[in-house]
Tab-separated table of C-alpha atoms (C1' of nucleotides) in Angstrom:
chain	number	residue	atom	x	y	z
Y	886	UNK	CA	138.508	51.982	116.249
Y	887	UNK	CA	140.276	51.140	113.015
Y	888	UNK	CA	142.838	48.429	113.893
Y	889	UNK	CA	145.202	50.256	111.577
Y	890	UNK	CA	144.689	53.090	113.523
Y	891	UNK	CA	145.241	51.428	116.759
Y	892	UNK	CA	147.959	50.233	115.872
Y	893	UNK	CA	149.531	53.368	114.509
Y	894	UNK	CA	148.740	54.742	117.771
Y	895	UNK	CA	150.292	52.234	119.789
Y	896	UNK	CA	153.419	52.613	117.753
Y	897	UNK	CA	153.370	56.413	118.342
Y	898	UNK	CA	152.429	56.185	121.794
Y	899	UNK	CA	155.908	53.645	122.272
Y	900	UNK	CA	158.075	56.164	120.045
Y	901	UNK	CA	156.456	59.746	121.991
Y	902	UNK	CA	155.607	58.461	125.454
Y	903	UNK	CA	153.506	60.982	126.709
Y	904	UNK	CA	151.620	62.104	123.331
Y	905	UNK	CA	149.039	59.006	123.831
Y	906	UNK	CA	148.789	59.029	127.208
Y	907	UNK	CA	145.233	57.753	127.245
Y	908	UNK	CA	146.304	54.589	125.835
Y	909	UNK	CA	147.941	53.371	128.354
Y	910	UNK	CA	146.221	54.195	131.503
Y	911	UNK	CA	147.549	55.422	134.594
Y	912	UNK	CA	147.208	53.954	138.172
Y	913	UNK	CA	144.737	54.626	139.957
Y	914	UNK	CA	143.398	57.427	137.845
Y	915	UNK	CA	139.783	56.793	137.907
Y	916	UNK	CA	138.134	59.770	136.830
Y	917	UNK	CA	137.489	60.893	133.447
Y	918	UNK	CA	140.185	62.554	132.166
Y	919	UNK	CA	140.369	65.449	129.353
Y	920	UNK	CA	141.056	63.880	125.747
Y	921	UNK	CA	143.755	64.512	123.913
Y	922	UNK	CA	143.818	67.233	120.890
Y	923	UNK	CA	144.565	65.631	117.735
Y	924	UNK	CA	146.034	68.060	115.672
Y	925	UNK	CA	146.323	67.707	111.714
Y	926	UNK	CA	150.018	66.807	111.384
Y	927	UNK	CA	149.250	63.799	113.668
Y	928	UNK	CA	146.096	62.865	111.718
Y	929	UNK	CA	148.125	63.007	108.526
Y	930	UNK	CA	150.873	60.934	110.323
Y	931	UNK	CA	148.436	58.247	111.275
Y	932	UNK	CA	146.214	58.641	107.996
Y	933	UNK	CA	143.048	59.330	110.612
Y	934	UNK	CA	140.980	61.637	108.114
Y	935	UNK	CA	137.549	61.684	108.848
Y	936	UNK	CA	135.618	60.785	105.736
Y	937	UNK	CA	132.185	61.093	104.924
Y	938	UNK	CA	129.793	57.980	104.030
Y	939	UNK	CA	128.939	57.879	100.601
Y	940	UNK	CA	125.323	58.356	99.392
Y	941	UNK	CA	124.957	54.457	98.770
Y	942	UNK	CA	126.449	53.640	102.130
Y	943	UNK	CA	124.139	55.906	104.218
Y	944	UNK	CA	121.188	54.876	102.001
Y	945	UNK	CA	121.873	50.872	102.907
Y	946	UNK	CA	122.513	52.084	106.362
Y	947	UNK	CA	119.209	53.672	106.846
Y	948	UNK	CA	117.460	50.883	105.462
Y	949	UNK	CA	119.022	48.846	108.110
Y	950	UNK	CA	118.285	50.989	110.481
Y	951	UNK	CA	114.939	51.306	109.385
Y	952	UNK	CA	114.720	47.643	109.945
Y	953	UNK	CA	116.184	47.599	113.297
Y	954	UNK	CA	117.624	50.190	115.680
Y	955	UNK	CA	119.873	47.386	117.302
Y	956	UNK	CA	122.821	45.880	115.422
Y	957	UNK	CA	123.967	42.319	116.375
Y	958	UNK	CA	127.255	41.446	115.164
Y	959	UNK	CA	126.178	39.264	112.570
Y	960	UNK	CA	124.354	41.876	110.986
Y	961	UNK	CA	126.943	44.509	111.440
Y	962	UNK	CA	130.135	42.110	110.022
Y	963	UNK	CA	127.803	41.306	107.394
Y	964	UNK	CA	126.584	44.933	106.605
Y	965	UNK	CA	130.387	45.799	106.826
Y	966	UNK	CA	130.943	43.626	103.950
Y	967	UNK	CA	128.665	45.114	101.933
Y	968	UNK	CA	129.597	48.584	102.730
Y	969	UNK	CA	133.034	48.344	102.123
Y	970	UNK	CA	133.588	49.636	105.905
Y	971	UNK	CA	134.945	48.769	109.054
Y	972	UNK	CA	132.535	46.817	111.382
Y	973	UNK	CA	133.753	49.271	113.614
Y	974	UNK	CA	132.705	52.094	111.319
Y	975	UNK	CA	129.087	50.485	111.059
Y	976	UNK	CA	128.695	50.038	114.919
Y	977	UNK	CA	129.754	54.139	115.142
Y	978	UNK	CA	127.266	54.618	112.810
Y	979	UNK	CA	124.248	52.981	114.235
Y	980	UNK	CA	125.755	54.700	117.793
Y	981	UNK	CA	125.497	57.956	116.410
Y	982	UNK	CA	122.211	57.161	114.580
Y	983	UNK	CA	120.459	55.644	117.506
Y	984	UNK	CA	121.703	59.182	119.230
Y	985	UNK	CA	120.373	61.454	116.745
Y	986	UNK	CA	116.874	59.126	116.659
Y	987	UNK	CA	116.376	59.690	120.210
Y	988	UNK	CA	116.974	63.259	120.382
Y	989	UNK	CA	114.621	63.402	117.628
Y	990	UNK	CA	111.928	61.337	120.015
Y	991	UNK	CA	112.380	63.953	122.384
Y	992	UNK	CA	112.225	67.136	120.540
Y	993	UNK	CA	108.663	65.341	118.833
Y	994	UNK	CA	107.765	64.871	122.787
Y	995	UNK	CA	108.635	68.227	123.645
Y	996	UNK	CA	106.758	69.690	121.345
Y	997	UNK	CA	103.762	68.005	121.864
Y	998	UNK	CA	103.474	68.943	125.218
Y	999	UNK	CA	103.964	72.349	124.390
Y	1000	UNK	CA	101.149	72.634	122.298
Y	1001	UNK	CA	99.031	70.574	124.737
Y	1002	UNK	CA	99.837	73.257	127.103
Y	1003	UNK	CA	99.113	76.069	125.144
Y	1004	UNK	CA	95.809	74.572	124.622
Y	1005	UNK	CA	95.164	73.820	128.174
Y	1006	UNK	CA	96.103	77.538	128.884
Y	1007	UNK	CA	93.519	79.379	126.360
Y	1008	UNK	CA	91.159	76.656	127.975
Y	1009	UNK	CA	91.998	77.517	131.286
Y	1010	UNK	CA	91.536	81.425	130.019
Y	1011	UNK	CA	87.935	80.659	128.632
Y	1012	UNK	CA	86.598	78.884	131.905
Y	1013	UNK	CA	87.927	81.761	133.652
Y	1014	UNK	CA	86.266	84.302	131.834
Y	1015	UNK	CA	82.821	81.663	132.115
Y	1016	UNK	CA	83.534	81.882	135.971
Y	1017	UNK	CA	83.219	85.650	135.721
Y	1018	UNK	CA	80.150	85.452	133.894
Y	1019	UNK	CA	78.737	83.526	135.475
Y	1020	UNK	CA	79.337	85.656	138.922
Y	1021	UNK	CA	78.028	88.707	137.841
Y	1022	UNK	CA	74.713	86.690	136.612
Y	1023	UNK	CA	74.750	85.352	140.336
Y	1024	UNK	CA	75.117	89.342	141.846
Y	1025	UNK	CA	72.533	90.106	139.406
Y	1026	UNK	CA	70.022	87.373	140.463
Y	1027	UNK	CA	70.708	87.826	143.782
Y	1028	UNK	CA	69.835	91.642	143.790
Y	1029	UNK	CA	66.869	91.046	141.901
Y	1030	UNK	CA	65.718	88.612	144.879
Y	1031	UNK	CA	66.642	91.273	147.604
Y	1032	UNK	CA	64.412	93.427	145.541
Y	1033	UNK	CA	61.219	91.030	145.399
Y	1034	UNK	CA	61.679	90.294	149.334
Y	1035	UNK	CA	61.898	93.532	150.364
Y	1036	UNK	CA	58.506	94.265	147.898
Y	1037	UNK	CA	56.691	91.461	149.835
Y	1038	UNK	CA	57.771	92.363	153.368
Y	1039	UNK	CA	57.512	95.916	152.832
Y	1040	UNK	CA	55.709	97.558	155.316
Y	1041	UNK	CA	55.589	94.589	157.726
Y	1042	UNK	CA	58.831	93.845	159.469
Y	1043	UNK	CA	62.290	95.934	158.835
Y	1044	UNK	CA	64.361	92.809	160.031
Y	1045	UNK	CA	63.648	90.194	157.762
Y	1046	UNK	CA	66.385	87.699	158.209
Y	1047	UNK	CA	66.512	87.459	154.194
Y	1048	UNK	CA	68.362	90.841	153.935
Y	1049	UNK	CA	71.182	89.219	155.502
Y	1050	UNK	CA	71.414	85.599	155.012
Y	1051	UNK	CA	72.897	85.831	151.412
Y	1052	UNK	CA	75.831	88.086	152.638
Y	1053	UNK	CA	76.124	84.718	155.734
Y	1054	UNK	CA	76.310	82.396	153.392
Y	1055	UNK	CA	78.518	83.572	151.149
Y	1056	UNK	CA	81.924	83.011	151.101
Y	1057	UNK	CA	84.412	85.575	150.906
Y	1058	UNK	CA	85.599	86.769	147.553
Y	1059	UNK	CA	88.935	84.637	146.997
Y	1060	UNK	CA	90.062	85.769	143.249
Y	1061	UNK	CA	91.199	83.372	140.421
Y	1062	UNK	CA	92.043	80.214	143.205
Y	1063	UNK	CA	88.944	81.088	145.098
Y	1064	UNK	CA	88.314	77.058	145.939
Y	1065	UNK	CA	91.868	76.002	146.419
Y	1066	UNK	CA	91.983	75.249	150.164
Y	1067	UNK	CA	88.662	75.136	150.719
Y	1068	UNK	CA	86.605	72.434	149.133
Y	1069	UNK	CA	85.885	71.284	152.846
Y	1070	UNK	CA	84.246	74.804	153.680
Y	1071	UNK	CA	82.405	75.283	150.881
Y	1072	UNK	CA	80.845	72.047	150.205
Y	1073	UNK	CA	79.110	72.441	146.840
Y	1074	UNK	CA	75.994	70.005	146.857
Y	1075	UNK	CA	75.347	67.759	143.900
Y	1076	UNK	CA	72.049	68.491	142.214
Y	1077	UNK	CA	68.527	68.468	143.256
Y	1078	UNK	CA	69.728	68.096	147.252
Y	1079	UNK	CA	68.061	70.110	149.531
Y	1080	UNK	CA	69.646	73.143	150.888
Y	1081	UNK	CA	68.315	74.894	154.164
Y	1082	UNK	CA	68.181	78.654	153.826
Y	1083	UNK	CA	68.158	78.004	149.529
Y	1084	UNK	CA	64.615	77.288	148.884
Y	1085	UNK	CA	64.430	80.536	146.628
Y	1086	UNK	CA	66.394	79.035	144.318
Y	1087	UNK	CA	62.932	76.753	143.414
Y	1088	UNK	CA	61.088	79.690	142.806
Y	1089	UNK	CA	63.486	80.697	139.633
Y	1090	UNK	CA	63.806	77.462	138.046
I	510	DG	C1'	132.829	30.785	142.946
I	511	DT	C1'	135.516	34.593	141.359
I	512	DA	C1'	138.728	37.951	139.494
I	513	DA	C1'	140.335	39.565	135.192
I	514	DA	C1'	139.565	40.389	130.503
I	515	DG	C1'	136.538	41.168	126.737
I	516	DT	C1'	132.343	43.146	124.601
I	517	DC	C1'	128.686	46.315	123.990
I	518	DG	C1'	125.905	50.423	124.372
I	519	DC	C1'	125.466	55.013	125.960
I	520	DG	C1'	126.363	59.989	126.988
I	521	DA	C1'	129.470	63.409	126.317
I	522	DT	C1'	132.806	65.273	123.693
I	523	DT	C1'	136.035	66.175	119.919
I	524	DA	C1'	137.457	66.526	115.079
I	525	DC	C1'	136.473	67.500	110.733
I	526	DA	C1'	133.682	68.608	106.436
I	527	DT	C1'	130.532	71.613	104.476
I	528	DC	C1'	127.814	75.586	103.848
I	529	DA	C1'	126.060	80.345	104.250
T	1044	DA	C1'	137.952	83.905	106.469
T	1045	DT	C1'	134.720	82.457	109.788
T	1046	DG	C1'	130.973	80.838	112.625
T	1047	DA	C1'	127.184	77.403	112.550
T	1048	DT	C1'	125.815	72.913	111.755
T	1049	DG	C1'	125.920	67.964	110.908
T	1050	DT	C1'	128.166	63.853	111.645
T	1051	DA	C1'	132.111	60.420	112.098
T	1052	DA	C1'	135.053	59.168	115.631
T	1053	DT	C1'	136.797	58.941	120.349
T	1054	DC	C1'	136.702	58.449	125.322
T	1055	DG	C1'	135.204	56.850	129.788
T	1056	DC	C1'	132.063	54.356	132.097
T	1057	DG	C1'	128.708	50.746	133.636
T	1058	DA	C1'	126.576	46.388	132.755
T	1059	DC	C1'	127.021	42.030	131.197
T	1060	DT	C1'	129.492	37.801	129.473
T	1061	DT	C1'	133.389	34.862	128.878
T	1062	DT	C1'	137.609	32.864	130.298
T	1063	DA	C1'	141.205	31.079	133.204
DNA sequence: GTAAAGTCGCGATTACATCA
DNA sequence: ATGATGTAATCGCGACTTTA
């Protein structure tokens, strides 16, 4: 704070006991208490007017800032000089900066990760609909083999065990989150290893 | 070694200027 | 005139350092 300021207040605070009550802290009162309202006749008593930075100021300001988000106070009595401020005014400044650069940060973050998502969601979308292709190829192939089994055996034996051993083996229809819960139980073999009761699947490929 | 005082940065909030 | 927005300033707090 401005030490003019300060001491304006303290001089108010002695003359209206009970106006600055913040300044002189009460016992035992811990706990963040609501701030004061400080209304225009006050400001105009104390000469408090907020005042916006020139262009030049915020320009050499940025720079510095540019340079280095962290102000020792060498740097800011030094860059207080030059401004024509209060050191205070400078540390405020690169507060409030600091502040806005991190929201900043975090609005860039969020929005990368919403776009990430919305990527990973028409992917999702596409494997899906792959998934479903790729099913109703399976149904198809699968019918065509019940068709060619039932051509060769025709005529000899009515209960082949190959009418029924696709419908054993496969697992029930699940929907979208058909594996979730069940990698154990259906164990999907890496390539090329032999399956007992799928050595049809050599004859297509 | 330690309690009190001082300093600094931060988050939250307020006060004020400016603009649509 | 008024609500929205941006930003300077304030407050309260914790962490750390300095001083007596």
């Amino acid at each position: 704070m401005n030490h003019k300021v300060e001491d304006h207040l303290a001089l108010i605070s002695q003359l209206y006991p009970g106006v600055y009550t913040q300044i002189v802290p009460q016992q035992g009162e811990s706990k963040r208490r609501r701030r004061r309202k400080k209304n225009k006749a006050e400001a105009d008593i104390i000469g408090a007017k907020k005042r916006k930075l020139s262009e030049e100021q915020v320009n050499l300001l940025e720079m510095n800032f540019g340079n280095e988000h962290k102000l020792e106070s060498e740097r800011k009595d030094k860059l207080a000089l030059e401004l024509g401020l209060d050191p205070r005014q400078v540390a405020v400044w690169f507060q409030n900066r600091r502040a806005r650069w991190k929201n900043k940060k975090l609005e860039e973050e969020y929005t990368k990760l919403k776009t990430a998502h919305e990527s990973m969601v028409v992917e999702k979308c596409k494997l899906e609909s792959e998934v479903l292709k790729l099913k109703g190829q399976l149904s198809e192939a699968e019918k065509e083999i019940q068709r060619l089994s039932s051509d060769r055996v025709d005529g000899v034996s009515t209960n082949s065990p190959s009418s029924s051993l696709s419908m054993a083996r496969d697992p029930p229809f699940l929907g979208e989150f058909a594996m979730e819960g069940y990698e154990d139980a259906f164990y999907i073999p890496p390539e090329n290893s032999y399956i007992p009761g799928m050595e049809w699947i050599n004859l297509y490929v």
